[in-house]
mmCIF file of N, CA and C in Angstrom:
data_model
loop_
_atom_site.group_PDB
_atom_site.id
_atom_site.type_symbol
_atom_site.label_atom_id
_atom_site.label_comp_id
_atom_site.label_asym_id
_atom_site.label_seq_id
_atom_site.Cartn_x
_atom_site.Cartn_y
_atom_site.Cartn_z
ATOM 1 N N MET J 27 -16.873 -3.133 57.148
ATOM 2 C CA MET J 27 -16.557 -1.782 56.730
ATOM 3 C C MET J 27 -17.818 -0.928 56.673
ATOM 4 N N THR J 28 -18.946 -1.552 56.262
ATOM 5 C CA THR J 28 -20.175 -0.776 56.188
ATOM 6 C C THR J 28 -20.669 -0.375 57.567
ATOM 7 N N LEU J 29 -20.356 -1.181 58.568
ATOM 8 C CA LEU J 29 -20.734 -0.825 59.931
ATOM 9 C C LEU J 29 -19.976 0.414 60.386
ATOM 10 N N LEU J 30 -18.721 0.528 59.956
ATOM 11 C CA LEU J 30 -17.912 1.689 60.304
ATOM 12 C C LEU J 30 -18.404 2.939 59.582
ATOM 13 N N LEU J 31 -18.928 2.769 58.366
ATOM 14 C CA LEU J 31 -19.375 3.904 57.571
ATOM 15 C C LEU J 31 -20.853 4.211 57.757
ATOM 16 N N HIS J 32 -21.433 3.817 58.851
ATOM 17 C CA HIS J 32 -22.826 4.140 59.137
ATOM 18 C C HIS J 32 -22.920 5.638 59.409
ATOM 19 N N PRO J 33 -23.916 6.339 58.828
ATOM 20 C CA PRO J 33 -24.001 7.796 58.990
ATOM 21 C C PRO J 33 -23.995 8.274 60.438
ATOM 22 N N THR J 34 -24.639 7.534 61.325
ATOM 23 C CA THR J 34 -24.687 7.960 62.724
ATOM 24 C C THR J 34 -23.305 7.914 63.365
ATOM 25 N N LYS J 35 -22.533 6.874 63.056
ATOM 26 C CA LYS J 35 -21.196 6.755 63.639
ATOM 27 C C LYS J 35 -20.265 7.835 63.109
ATOM 28 N N ILE J 36 -20.317 8.088 61.815
ATOM 29 C CA ILE J 36 -19.443 9.116 61.242
ATOM 30 C C ILE J 36 -19.878 10.499 61.711
ATOM 31 N N LYS J 37 -21.173 10.694 61.902
ATOM 32 C CA LYS J 37 -21.651 11.975 62.428
ATOM 33 C C LYS J 37 -21.086 12.212 63.826
ATOM 34 N N ARG J 38 -21.040 11.166 64.637
ATOM 35 C CA ARG J 38 -20.465 11.297 65.979
ATOM 36 C C ARG J 38 -18.971 11.606 65.915
ATOM 37 N N VAL J 39 -18.276 10.981 64.964
ATOM 38 C CA VAL J 39 -16.843 11.249 64.803
ATOM 39 C C VAL J 39 -16.628 12.703 64.394
ATOM 40 N N LEU J 40 -17.420 13.186 63.425
ATOM 41 C CA LEU J 40 -17.304 14.579 62.983
ATOM 42 C C LEU J 40 -17.662 15.529 64.113
ATOM 43 N N PHE J 41 -18.710 15.204 64.846
ATOM 44 C CA PHE J 41 -19.126 16.020 65.988
ATOM 45 C C PHE J 41 -17.991 16.106 67.013
ATOM 46 N N GLY J 42 -17.405 14.963 67.326
ATOM 47 C CA GLY J 42 -16.300 14.937 68.285
ATOM 48 C C GLY J 42 -15.076 15.682 67.784
ATOM 49 N N TYR J 43 -14.782 15.538 66.504
ATOM 50 C CA TYR J 43 -13.622 16.228 65.930
ATOM 51 C C TYR J 43 -13.813 17.742 65.988
ATOM 52 N N TRP J 44 -14.995 18.211 65.561
ATOM 53 C CA TRP J 44 -15.259 19.654 65.567
ATOM 54 C C TRP J 44 -15.348 20.208 66.984
ATOM 55 N N LEU J 45 -15.584 19.369 67.960
ATOM 56 C CA LEU J 45 -15.600 19.816 69.352
ATOM 57 C C LEU J 45 -14.198 19.789 69.961
ATOM 58 N N MET J 46 -13.424 18.775 69.641
ATOM 59 C CA MET J 46 -12.111 18.615 70.265
ATOM 60 C C MET J 46 -11.052 19.562 69.713
ATOM 61 N N VAL J 47 -11.098 19.869 68.419
ATOM 62 C CA VAL J 47 -10.066 20.736 67.833
ATOM 63 C C VAL J 47 -10.039 22.113 68.495
ATOM 64 N N PRO J 48 -11.177 22.811 68.657
ATOM 65 C CA PRO J 48 -11.098 24.108 69.346
ATOM 66 C C PRO J 48 -10.651 23.992 70.800
ATOM 67 N N LEU J 49 -11.072 22.930 71.473
ATOM 68 C CA LEU J 49 -10.656 22.758 72.865
ATOM 69 C C LEU J 49 -9.154 22.503 72.971
ATOM 70 N N LEU J 50 -8.627 21.656 72.103
ATOM 71 C CA LEU J 50 -7.186 21.395 72.115
ATOM 72 C C LEU J 50 -6.391 22.628 71.697
ATOM 73 N N PHE J 51 -6.930 23.402 70.764
ATOM 74 C CA PHE J 51 -6.261 24.638 70.357
ATOM 75 C C PHE J 51 -6.227 25.630 71.516
ATOM 76 N N GLY J 52 -7.307 25.699 72.271
ATOM 77 C CA GLY J 52 -7.333 26.566 73.450
ATOM 78 C C GLY J 52 -6.306 26.148 74.485
ATOM 79 N N VAL J 53 -6.173 24.841 74.694
ATOM 80 C CA VAL J 53 -5.153 24.333 75.619
ATOM 81 C C VAL J 53 -3.759 24.688 75.100
ATOM 82 N N TYR J 54 -3.563 24.588 73.786
ATOM 83 C CA TYR J 54 -2.274 24.943 73.190
ATOM 84 C C TYR J 54 -1.955 26.423 73.419
ATOM 85 N N ILE J 55 -2.929 27.294 73.214
ATOM 86 C CA ILE J 55 -2.716 28.737 73.407
ATOM 87 C C ILE J 55 -2.373 29.025 74.868
ATOM 88 N N LEU J 56 -3.119 28.423 75.781
ATOM 89 C CA LEU J 56 -2.833 28.633 77.207
ATOM 90 C C LEU J 56 -1.453 28.105 77.592
ATOM 91 N N THR J 57 -1.079 26.959 77.051
ATOM 92 C CA THR J 57 0.245 26.403 77.329
ATOM 93 C C THR J 57 1.343 27.294 76.758
ATOM 94 N N LEU J 58 1.142 27.782 75.540
ATOM 95 C CA LEU J 58 2.114 28.675 74.912
ATOM 96 C C LEU J 58 2.289 29.954 75.721
ATOM 97 N N ALA J 59 1.182 30.516 76.175
ATOM 98 C CA ALA J 59 1.257 31.735 76.988
ATOM 99 C C ALA J 59 1.950 31.461 78.319
ATOM 100 N N THR J 60 1.695 30.308 78.898
ATOM 101 C CA THR J 60 2.329 29.962 80.171
ATOM 102 C C THR J 60 3.833 29.755 80.006
ATOM 103 N N VAL J 61 4.223 29.058 78.945
ATOM 104 C CA VAL J 61 5.645 28.797 78.710
ATOM 105 C C VAL J 61 6.400 30.100 78.437
ATOM 106 N N LYS J 62 5.788 30.987 77.657
ATOM 107 C CA LYS J 62 6.432 32.274 77.361
ATOM 108 C C LYS J 62 6.280 33.275 78.502
ATOM 109 N N GLN J 63 5.486 32.937 79.478
ATOM 110 C CA GLN J 63 5.214 33.784 80.638
ATOM 111 C C GLN J 63 4.665 35.155 80.227
ATOM 112 N N VAL J 64 3.695 35.115 79.309
ATOM 113 C CA VAL J 64 2.995 36.325 78.870
ATOM 114 C C VAL J 64 1.500 36.036 78.910
ATOM 115 N N SER J 65 0.705 37.074 78.713
ATOM 116 C CA SER J 65 -0.746 36.878 78.688
ATOM 117 C C SER J 65 -1.171 36.309 77.330
ATOM 118 N N VAL J 66 -2.365 35.773 77.296
ATOM 119 C CA VAL J 66 -2.899 35.213 76.053
ATOM 120 C C VAL J 66 -3.055 36.316 75.008
ATOM 121 N N GLY J 67 -3.470 37.501 75.433
ATOM 122 C CA GLY J 67 -3.601 38.632 74.510
ATOM 123 C C GLY J 67 -2.281 39.001 73.860
ATOM 124 N N THR J 68 -1.205 38.912 74.613
ATOM 125 C CA THR J 68 0.122 39.203 74.069
ATOM 126 C C THR J 68 0.529 38.162 73.034
ATOM 127 N N VAL J 69 0.162 36.916 73.266
ATOM 128 C CA VAL J 69 0.453 35.859 72.291
ATOM 129 C C VAL J 69 -0.256 36.159 70.980
ATOM 130 N N PHE J 70 -1.520 36.564 71.064
ATOM 131 C CA PHE J 70 -2.277 36.861 69.848
ATOM 132 C C PHE J 70 -1.731 38.079 69.113
ATOM 133 N N THR J 71 -1.324 39.109 69.844
ATOM 134 C CA THR J 71 -0.818 40.312 69.175
ATOM 135 C C THR J 71 0.584 40.115 68.617
ATOM 136 N N SER J 72 1.360 39.214 69.200
ATOM 137 C CA SER J 72 2.720 39.002 68.706
ATOM 138 C C SER J 72 2.785 38.017 67.536
ATOM 139 N N ILE J 73 1.784 37.164 67.386
ATOM 140 C CA ILE J 73 1.769 36.174 66.299
ATOM 141 C C ILE J 73 0.455 36.327 65.519
ATOM 142 N N PRO J 74 0.438 37.161 64.448
ATOM 143 C CA PRO J 74 -0.812 37.395 63.708
ATOM 144 C C PRO J 74 -1.397 36.138 63.063
ATOM 145 N N SER J 75 -0.540 35.238 62.584
ATOM 146 C CA SER J 75 -1.070 34.026 61.950
ATOM 147 C C SER J 75 -1.794 33.140 62.965
ATOM 148 N N LEU J 76 -1.371 33.200 64.205
ATOM 149 C CA LEU J 76 -2.046 32.454 65.266
ATOM 150 C C LEU J 76 -3.445 33.023 65.522
ATOM 151 N N THR J 77 -3.561 34.334 65.399
ATOM 152 C CA THR J 77 -4.869 34.974 65.558
ATOM 153 C C THR J 77 -5.825 34.528 64.461
ATOM 154 N N LEU J 78 -5.342 34.499 63.205
ATOM 155 C CA LEU J 78 -6.184 34.038 62.098
ATOM 156 C C LEU J 78 -6.551 32.568 62.263
ATOM 157 N N THR J 79 -5.602 31.775 62.704
ATOM 158 C CA THR J 79 -5.873 30.355 62.922
ATOM 159 C C THR J 79 -6.917 30.160 64.013
ATOM 160 N N SER J 80 -6.861 30.989 65.041
ATOM 161 C CA SER J 80 -7.853 30.856 66.116
ATOM 162 C C SER J 80 -9.255 31.189 65.617
ATOM 163 N N ILE J 81 -9.360 32.135 64.695
ATOM 164 C CA ILE J 81 -10.678 32.454 64.128
ATOM 165 C C ILE J 81 -11.199 31.262 63.331
ATOM 166 N N VAL J 82 -10.329 30.654 62.526
ATOM 167 C CA VAL J 82 -10.733 29.478 61.744
ATOM 168 C C VAL J 82 -11.151 28.340 62.671
ATOM 169 N N VAL J 83 -10.404 28.141 63.741
ATOM 170 C CA VAL J 83 -10.718 27.064 64.687
ATOM 171 C C VAL J 83 -12.043 27.344 65.390
ATOM 172 N N LEU J 84 -12.291 28.595 65.738
ATOM 173 C CA LEU J 84 -13.551 28.923 66.412
ATOM 174 C C LEU J 84 -14.751 28.815 65.474
ATOM 175 N N LEU J 85 -14.514 28.882 64.155
ATOM 176 C CA LEU J 85 -15.608 28.653 63.207
ATOM 177 C C LEU J 85 -16.142 27.225 63.308
ATOM 178 N N LEU J 86 -15.312 26.314 63.791
ATOM 179 C CA LEU J 86 -15.761 24.927 63.950
ATOM 180 C C LEU J 86 -16.919 24.824 64.935
ATOM 181 N N PHE J 87 -16.955 25.710 65.942
ATOM 182 C CA PHE J 87 -18.095 25.709 66.871
ATOM 183 C C PHE J 87 -19.396 26.055 66.137
ATOM 184 N N PHE J 88 -19.326 27.013 65.205
ATOM 185 C CA PHE J 88 -20.517 27.374 64.435
ATOM 186 C C PHE J 88 -20.930 26.223 63.525
ATOM 187 N N GLN J 89 -19.960 25.556 62.912
ATOM 188 C CA GLN J 89 -20.274 24.415 62.068
ATOM 189 C C GLN J 89 -20.847 23.266 62.901
ATOM 190 N N LEU J 90 -20.333 23.111 64.090
ATOM 191 C CA LEU J 90 -20.844 22.097 65.014
ATOM 192 C C LEU J 90 -22.292 22.394 65.392
ATOM 193 N N PHE J 91 -22.598 23.661 65.632
ATOM 194 C CA PHE J 91 -23.969 24.046 65.964
ATOM 195 C C PHE J 91 -24.912 23.735 64.801
ATOM 196 N N GLY J 92 -24.467 24.005 63.577
ATOM 197 C CA GLY J 92 -25.283 23.681 62.406
ATOM 198 C C GLY J 92 -25.555 22.195 62.297
ATOM 199 N N LEU J 93 -24.551 21.395 62.570
ATOM 200 C CA LEU J 93 -24.735 19.944 62.545
ATOM 201 C C LEU J 93 -25.679 19.498 63.652
ATOM 202 N N TYR J 94 -25.588 20.151 64.801
ATOM 203 C CA TYR J 94 -26.433 19.800 65.945
ATOM 204 C C TYR J 94 -27.906 20.115 65.679
ATOM 205 N N ILE J 95 -28.199 21.284 65.102
ATOM 206 C CA ILE J 95 -29.610 21.643 64.907
ATOM 207 C C ILE J 95 -30.252 20.858 63.771
ATOM 208 N N MET J 96 -29.444 20.203 62.936
ATOM 209 C CA MET J 96 -30.006 19.354 61.889
ATOM 210 C C MET J 96 -30.076 17.902 62.337
ATOM 211 N N ASN J 97 -30.207 17.686 63.620
ATOM 212 C CA ASN J 97 -30.229 16.341 64.188
ATOM 213 C C ASN J 97 -31.379 15.508 63.632
ATOM 214 N N ASN J 98 -32.496 16.137 63.324
ATOM 215 C CA ASN J 98 -33.670 15.403 62.843
ATOM 216 C C ASN J 98 -33.734 15.333 61.326
ATOM 217 N N SER J 99 -32.675 15.746 60.644
ATOM 218 C CA SER J 99 -32.654 15.709 59.189
ATOM 219 C C SER J 99 -32.525 14.268 58.712
ATOM 220 N N SER J 100 -33.011 14.028 57.505
ATOM 221 C CA SER J 100 -32.889 12.682 56.954
ATOM 222 C C SER J 100 -31.456 12.453 56.486
ATOM 223 N N ASP J 101 -31.041 11.204 56.506
ATOM 224 C CA ASP J 101 -29.681 10.846 56.111
ATOM 225 C C ASP J 101 -29.619 10.604 54.608
ATOM 226 N N CYS J 102 -29.914 11.653 53.833
ATOM 227 C CA CYS J 102 -29.900 11.568 52.379
ATOM 228 C C CYS J 102 -28.948 12.615 51.812
ATOM 229 N N ARG J 103 -28.327 12.278 50.684
ATOM 230 C CA ARG J 103 -27.386 13.218 50.063
ATOM 231 C C ARG J 103 -28.081 14.449 49.510
ATOM 232 N N HIS J 104 -29.316 14.291 49.078
ATOM 233 C CA HIS J 104 -30.040 15.402 48.461
ATOM 234 C C HIS J 104 -30.921 16.121 49.474
ATOM 235 N N SER J 105 -30.446 16.203 50.696
ATOM 236 C CA SER J 105 -31.165 16.912 51.747
ATOM 237 C C SER J 105 -30.345 18.121 52.158
ATOM 238 N N LEU J 106 -30.867 18.867 53.114
ATOM 239 C CA LEU J 106 -30.129 20.014 53.638
ATOM 240 C C LEU J 106 -28.834 19.546 54.296
ATOM 241 N N LEU J 107 -28.853 18.392 54.925
ATOM 242 C CA LEU J 107 -27.644 17.843 55.540
ATOM 243 C C LEU J 107 -26.573 17.566 54.487
ATOM 244 N N GLY J 108 -26.968 17.006 53.358
ATOM 245 C CA GLY J 108 -26.013 16.752 52.278
ATOM 246 C C GLY J 108 -25.418 18.036 51.733
ATOM 247 N N PHE J 109 -26.261 19.054 51.554
ATOM 248 C CA PHE J 109 -25.779 20.356 51.078
ATOM 249 C C PHE J 109 -24.839 20.984 52.098
ATOM 250 N N TYR J 110 -25.199 20.865 53.373
ATOM 251 C CA TYR J 110 -24.369 21.409 54.451
ATOM 252 C C TYR J 110 -23.006 20.716 54.482
ATOM 253 N N LEU J 111 -22.991 19.419 54.282
ATOM 254 C CA LEU J 111 -21.722 18.686 54.274
ATOM 255 C C LEU J 111 -20.866 19.067 53.075
ATOM 256 N N LYS J 112 -21.486 19.270 51.904
ATOM 257 C CA LYS J 112 -20.717 19.711 50.737
ATOM 258 C C LYS J 112 -20.107 21.083 50.987
ATOM 259 N N PHE J 113 -20.885 21.986 51.569
ATOM 260 C CA PHE J 113 -20.364 23.310 51.905
ATOM 261 C C PHE J 113 -19.188 23.192 52.877
ATOM 262 N N ASN J 114 -19.341 22.354 53.889
ATOM 263 C CA ASN J 114 -18.280 22.200 54.881
ATOM 264 C C ASN J 114 -17.040 21.533 54.300
ATOM 265 N N MET J 115 -17.207 20.648 53.318
ATOM 266 C CA MET J 115 -16.040 20.061 52.669
ATOM 267 C C MET J 115 -15.210 21.145 51.988
ATOM 268 N N VAL J 116 -15.885 22.048 51.277
ATOM 269 C CA VAL J 116 -15.184 23.144 50.608
ATOM 270 C C VAL J 116 -14.518 24.048 51.639
ATOM 271 N N GLN J 117 -15.237 24.368 52.709
ATOM 272 C CA GLN J 117 -14.680 25.245 53.742
ATOM 273 C C GLN J 117 -13.481 24.596 54.415
ATOM 274 N N GLN J 118 -13.557 23.306 54.680
ATOM 275 C CA GLN J 118 -12.444 22.613 55.323
ATOM 276 C C GLN J 118 -11.223 22.584 54.404
ATOM 277 N N LEU J 119 -11.450 22.429 53.106
ATOM 278 C CA LEU J 119 -10.333 22.467 52.164
ATOM 279 C C LEU J 119 -9.708 23.853 52.097
ATOM 280 N N LEU J 120 -10.549 24.892 52.048
ATOM 281 C CA LEU J 120 -10.026 26.258 51.976
ATOM 282 C C LEU J 120 -9.237 26.633 53.224
ATOM 283 N N SER J 121 -9.632 26.101 54.362
ATOM 284 C CA SER J 121 -8.906 26.401 55.598
ATOM 285 C C SER J 121 -7.818 25.360 55.881
ATOM 286 N N VAL J 122 -7.543 24.494 54.909
ATOM 287 C CA VAL J 122 -6.492 23.481 54.961
ATOM 288 C C VAL J 122 -6.666 22.558 56.172
ATOM 289 N N ASN J 123 -7.889 22.189 56.432
ATOM 290 C CA ASN J 123 -8.200 21.239 57.501
ATOM 291 C C ASN J 123 -8.476 19.890 56.838
ATOM 292 N N ILE J 124 -7.413 19.179 56.512
ATOM 293 C CA ILE J 124 -7.530 17.932 55.761
ATOM 294 C C ILE J 124 -8.279 16.849 56.543
ATOM 295 N N PRO J 125 -8.006 16.634 57.843
ATOM 296 C CA PRO J 125 -8.801 15.621 58.563
ATOM 297 C C PRO J 125 -10.297 15.964 58.583
ATOM 298 N N GLY J 126 -10.627 17.243 58.761
ATOM 299 C CA GLY J 126 -12.032 17.654 58.734
ATOM 300 C C GLY J 126 -12.661 17.394 57.382
ATOM 301 N N PHE J 127 -11.917 17.657 56.309
ATOM 302 C CA PHE J 127 -12.407 17.393 54.960
ATOM 303 C C PHE J 127 -12.670 15.905 54.765
ATOM 304 N N ILE J 128 -11.742 15.067 55.211
ATOM 305 C CA ILE J 128 -11.894 13.619 55.025
ATOM 306 C C ILE J 128 -13.096 13.095 55.808
ATOM 307 N N ILE J 129 -13.278 13.563 57.027
ATOM 308 C CA ILE J 129 -14.423 13.098 57.825
ATOM 309 C C ILE J 129 -15.731 13.573 57.190
ATOM 310 N N CYS J 130 -15.777 14.826 56.703
ATOM 311 C CA CYS J 130 -16.981 15.321 56.015
ATOM 312 C C CYS J 130 -17.259 14.500 54.764
ATOM 313 N N LEU J 131 -16.205 14.176 54.013
ATOM 314 C CA LEU J 131 -16.366 13.380 52.801
ATOM 315 C C LEU J 131 -16.891 11.986 53.125
ATOM 316 N N LEU J 132 -16.354 11.356 54.156
ATOM 317 C CA LEU J 132 -16.837 10.033 54.554
ATOM 318 C C LEU J 132 -18.291 10.090 55.022
ATOM 319 N N PHE J 133 -18.628 11.144 55.755
ATOM 320 C CA PHE J 133 -20.009 11.307 56.219
ATOM 321 C C PHE J 133 -20.939 11.488 55.024
ATOM 322 N N TYR J 134 -20.541 12.327 54.065
ATOM 323 C CA TYR J 134 -21.368 12.559 52.880
ATOM 324 C C TYR J 134 -21.528 11.269 52.071
ATOM 325 N N ARG J 135 -20.433 10.519 51.918
ATOM 326 C CA ARG J 135 -20.495 9.278 51.148
ATOM 327 C C ARG J 135 -21.342 8.208 51.839
ATOM 328 N N SER J 136 -21.485 8.304 53.162
ATOM 329 C CA SER J 136 -22.286 7.310 53.884
ATOM 330 C C SER J 136 -23.783 7.597 53.804
ATOM 331 N N LEU J 137 -24.147 8.809 53.356
ATOM 332 C CA LEU J 137 -25.567 9.153 53.253
ATOM 333 C C LEU J 137 -26.210 8.414 52.088
ATOM 334 N N LEU J 138 -27.500 8.178 52.190
ATOM 335 C CA LEU J 138 -28.244 7.512 51.125
ATOM 336 C C LEU J 138 -28.383 8.443 49.932
ATOM 337 N N ASP J 139 -28.367 7.866 48.729
ATOM 338 C CA ASP J 139 -28.522 8.665 47.513
ATOM 339 C C ASP J 139 -30.005 8.745 47.167
ATOM 340 N N ALA J 140 -30.741 9.525 47.952
ATOM 341 C CA ALA J 140 -32.186 9.654 47.769
ATOM 342 C C ALA J 140 -32.614 11.083 48.088
ATOM 343 N N LYS J 141 -33.866 11.374 47.804
ATOM 344 C CA LYS J 141 -34.417 12.693 48.126
ATOM 345 C C LYS J 141 -34.712 12.776 49.616
ATOM 346 N N GLU J 142 -34.803 14.026 50.098
ATOM 347 C CA GLU J 142 -35.061 14.244 51.519
ATOM 348 C C GLU J 142 -36.468 13.778 51.877
ATOM 349 N N VAL J 143 -36.551 12.988 52.926
ATOM 350 C CA VAL J 143 -37.824 12.466 53.394
ATOM 351 C C VAL J 143 -38.411 13.395 54.451
ATOM 352 N N VAL J 144 -37.589 13.859 55.355
ATOM 353 C CA VAL J 144 -38.021 14.717 56.453
ATOM 354 C C VAL J 144 -37.746 16.166 56.069
ATOM 355 N N VAL J 145 -38.775 16.995 56.157
ATOM 356 C CA VAL J 145 -38.603 18.415 55.869
ATOM 357 C C VAL J 145 -38.409 19.144 57.194
ATOM 358 N N LEU J 146 -37.306 19.843 57.307
ATOM 359 C CA LEU J 146 -37.011 20.591 58.528
ATOM 360 C C LEU J 146 -37.836 21.866 58.572
ATOM 361 N N PRO J 147 -38.128 22.379 59.754
ATOM 362 C CA PRO J 147 -38.857 23.645 59.857
ATOM 363 C C PRO J 147 -38.079 24.782 59.193
ATOM 364 N N LYS J 148 -38.820 25.779 58.716
ATOM 365 C CA LYS J 148 -38.203 26.918 58.023
ATOM 366 C C LYS J 148 -37.184 27.628 58.906
ATOM 367 N N GLN J 149 -37.457 27.724 60.205
ATOM 368 C CA GLN J 149 -36.535 28.412 61.105
ATOM 369 C C GLN J 149 -35.183 27.698 61.141
ATOM 370 N N VAL J 150 -35.194 26.379 61.162
ATOM 371 C CA VAL J 150 -33.948 25.610 61.165
ATOM 372 C C VAL J 150 -33.231 25.782 59.829
ATOM 373 N N GLN J 151 -33.990 25.749 58.732
ATOM 374 C CA GLN J 151 -33.381 25.917 57.415
ATOM 375 C C GLN J 151 -32.700 27.275 57.294
ATOM 376 N N TRP J 152 -33.384 28.337 57.715
ATOM 377 C CA TRP J 152 -32.804 29.679 57.626
ATOM 378 C C TRP J 152 -31.606 29.829 58.553
ATOM 379 N N THR J 153 -31.655 29.185 59.704
ATOM 380 C CA THR J 153 -30.514 29.227 60.618
ATOM 381 C C THR J 153 -29.300 28.556 59.983
ATOM 382 N N VAL J 154 -29.507 27.418 59.349
ATOM 383 C CA VAL J 154 -28.404 26.698 58.708
ATOM 384 C C VAL J 154 -27.846 27.516 57.546
ATOM 385 N N TYR J 155 -28.732 28.095 56.724
ATOM 386 C CA TYR J 155 -28.256 28.929 55.613
ATOM 387 C C TYR J 155 -27.515 30.160 56.129
ATOM 388 N N GLY J 156 -27.986 30.746 57.211
ATOM 389 C CA GLY J 156 -27.298 31.883 57.816
ATOM 390 C C GLY J 156 -25.922 31.497 58.337
ATOM 391 N N LEU J 157 -25.841 30.334 58.985
ATOM 392 C CA LEU J 157 -24.543 29.839 59.460
ATOM 393 C C LEU J 157 -23.580 29.603 58.303
ATOM 394 N N MET J 158 -24.091 29.022 57.220
ATOM 395 C CA MET J 158 -23.227 28.779 56.070
ATOM 396 C C MET J 158 -22.737 30.096 55.477
ATOM 397 N N GLY J 159 -23.607 31.088 55.398
ATOM 398 C CA GLY J 159 -23.192 32.398 54.901
ATOM 399 C C GLY J 159 -22.148 33.036 55.794
ATOM 400 N N PHE J 160 -22.369 32.975 57.099
ATOM 401 C CA PHE J 160 -21.434 33.557 58.065
ATOM 402 C C PHE J 160 -20.076 32.866 58.002
ATOM 403 N N VAL J 161 -20.078 31.546 58.018
ATOM 404 C CA VAL J 161 -18.825 30.784 57.976
ATOM 405 C C VAL J 161 -18.116 31.007 56.642
ATOM 406 N N GLY J 162 -18.876 31.011 55.557
ATOM 407 C CA GLY J 162 -18.273 31.241 54.245
ATOM 408 C C GLY J 162 -17.662 32.619 54.121
ATOM 409 N N LEU J 163 -18.378 33.628 54.603
ATOM 410 C CA LEU J 163 -17.872 35.001 54.545
ATOM 411 C C LEU J 163 -16.599 35.159 55.375
ATOM 412 N N LEU J 164 -16.599 34.630 56.584
ATOM 413 C CA LEU J 164 -15.401 34.720 57.424
ATOM 414 C C LEU J 164 -14.236 33.918 56.839
ATOM 415 N N THR J 165 -14.512 32.787 56.231
ATOM 416 C CA THR J 165 -13.443 31.999 55.616
ATOM 417 C C THR J 165 -12.808 32.762 54.464
ATOM 418 N N ILE J 166 -13.622 33.380 53.625
ATOM 419 C CA ILE J 166 -13.093 34.171 52.510
ATOM 420 C C ILE J 166 -12.303 35.363 53.026
ATOM 421 N N LEU J 167 -12.816 36.021 54.050
ATOM 422 C CA LEU J 167 -12.110 37.153 54.640
ATOM 423 C C LEU J 167 -10.763 36.719 55.222
ATOM 424 N N ILE J 168 -10.730 35.601 55.902
ATOM 425 C CA ILE J 168 -9.481 35.098 56.487
ATOM 426 C C ILE J 168 -8.490 34.708 55.397
ATOM 427 N N LEU J 169 -8.968 34.078 54.325
ATOM 428 C CA LEU J 169 -8.075 33.740 53.216
ATOM 429 C C LEU J 169 -7.486 34.990 52.582
ATOM 430 N N TRP J 170 -8.300 36.029 52.460
ATOM 431 C CA TRP J 170 -7.830 37.291 51.888
ATOM 432 C C TRP J 170 -6.764 37.931 52.776
ATOM 433 N N VAL J 171 -7.004 37.960 54.080
ATOM 434 C CA VAL J 171 -6.030 38.536 55.011
ATOM 435 C C VAL J 171 -4.767 37.679 55.052
ATOM 436 N N ARG J 172 -4.926 36.366 55.058
ATOM 437 C CA ARG J 172 -3.769 35.471 55.118
ATOM 438 C C ARG J 172 -2.895 35.616 53.875
ATOM 439 N N SER J 173 -3.516 35.827 52.722
ATOM 440 C CA SER J 173 -2.728 35.986 51.496
ATOM 441 C C SER J 173 -1.964 37.308 51.477
ATOM 442 N N SER J 174 -2.420 38.286 52.239
ATOM 443 C CA SER J 174 -1.719 39.573 52.271
ATOM 444 C C SER J 174 -0.624 39.616 53.331
ATOM 445 N N LEU J 175 -0.510 38.595 54.170
ATOM 446 C CA LEU J 175 0.556 38.567 55.190
ATOM 447 C C LEU J 175 1.883 38.158 54.597
#
């Protein structure tokens, strides 16, 4: 079981999940438009909840980029990677992405309970904090719009 919960393996699973969900959603949108024999733009304008869902799904690309640029981060809970995973767990819960939440939780639990050994460059840190702010702001905005529908 510990071999399965190795941080590198779970990171690859999370990376693959955050990459595959937007791609599969795009295939779904194209298939839906083809079956209805309308353009993709018409599908988005006729189903507002689908438009909001597509924004949430496309946020996964930004979260994936954040995970990618922290490739050299230490595998510790008290590092920027641990903070990023905690933020993403909350975001995944707010957007009702239960599989994403579970994978983030497993990844966080697989990290060592120690202080950060490797210090990332300031540019990477600011990029990650900017991504978290952007994703958080859009998630709150989407929740607000979704609650008013």
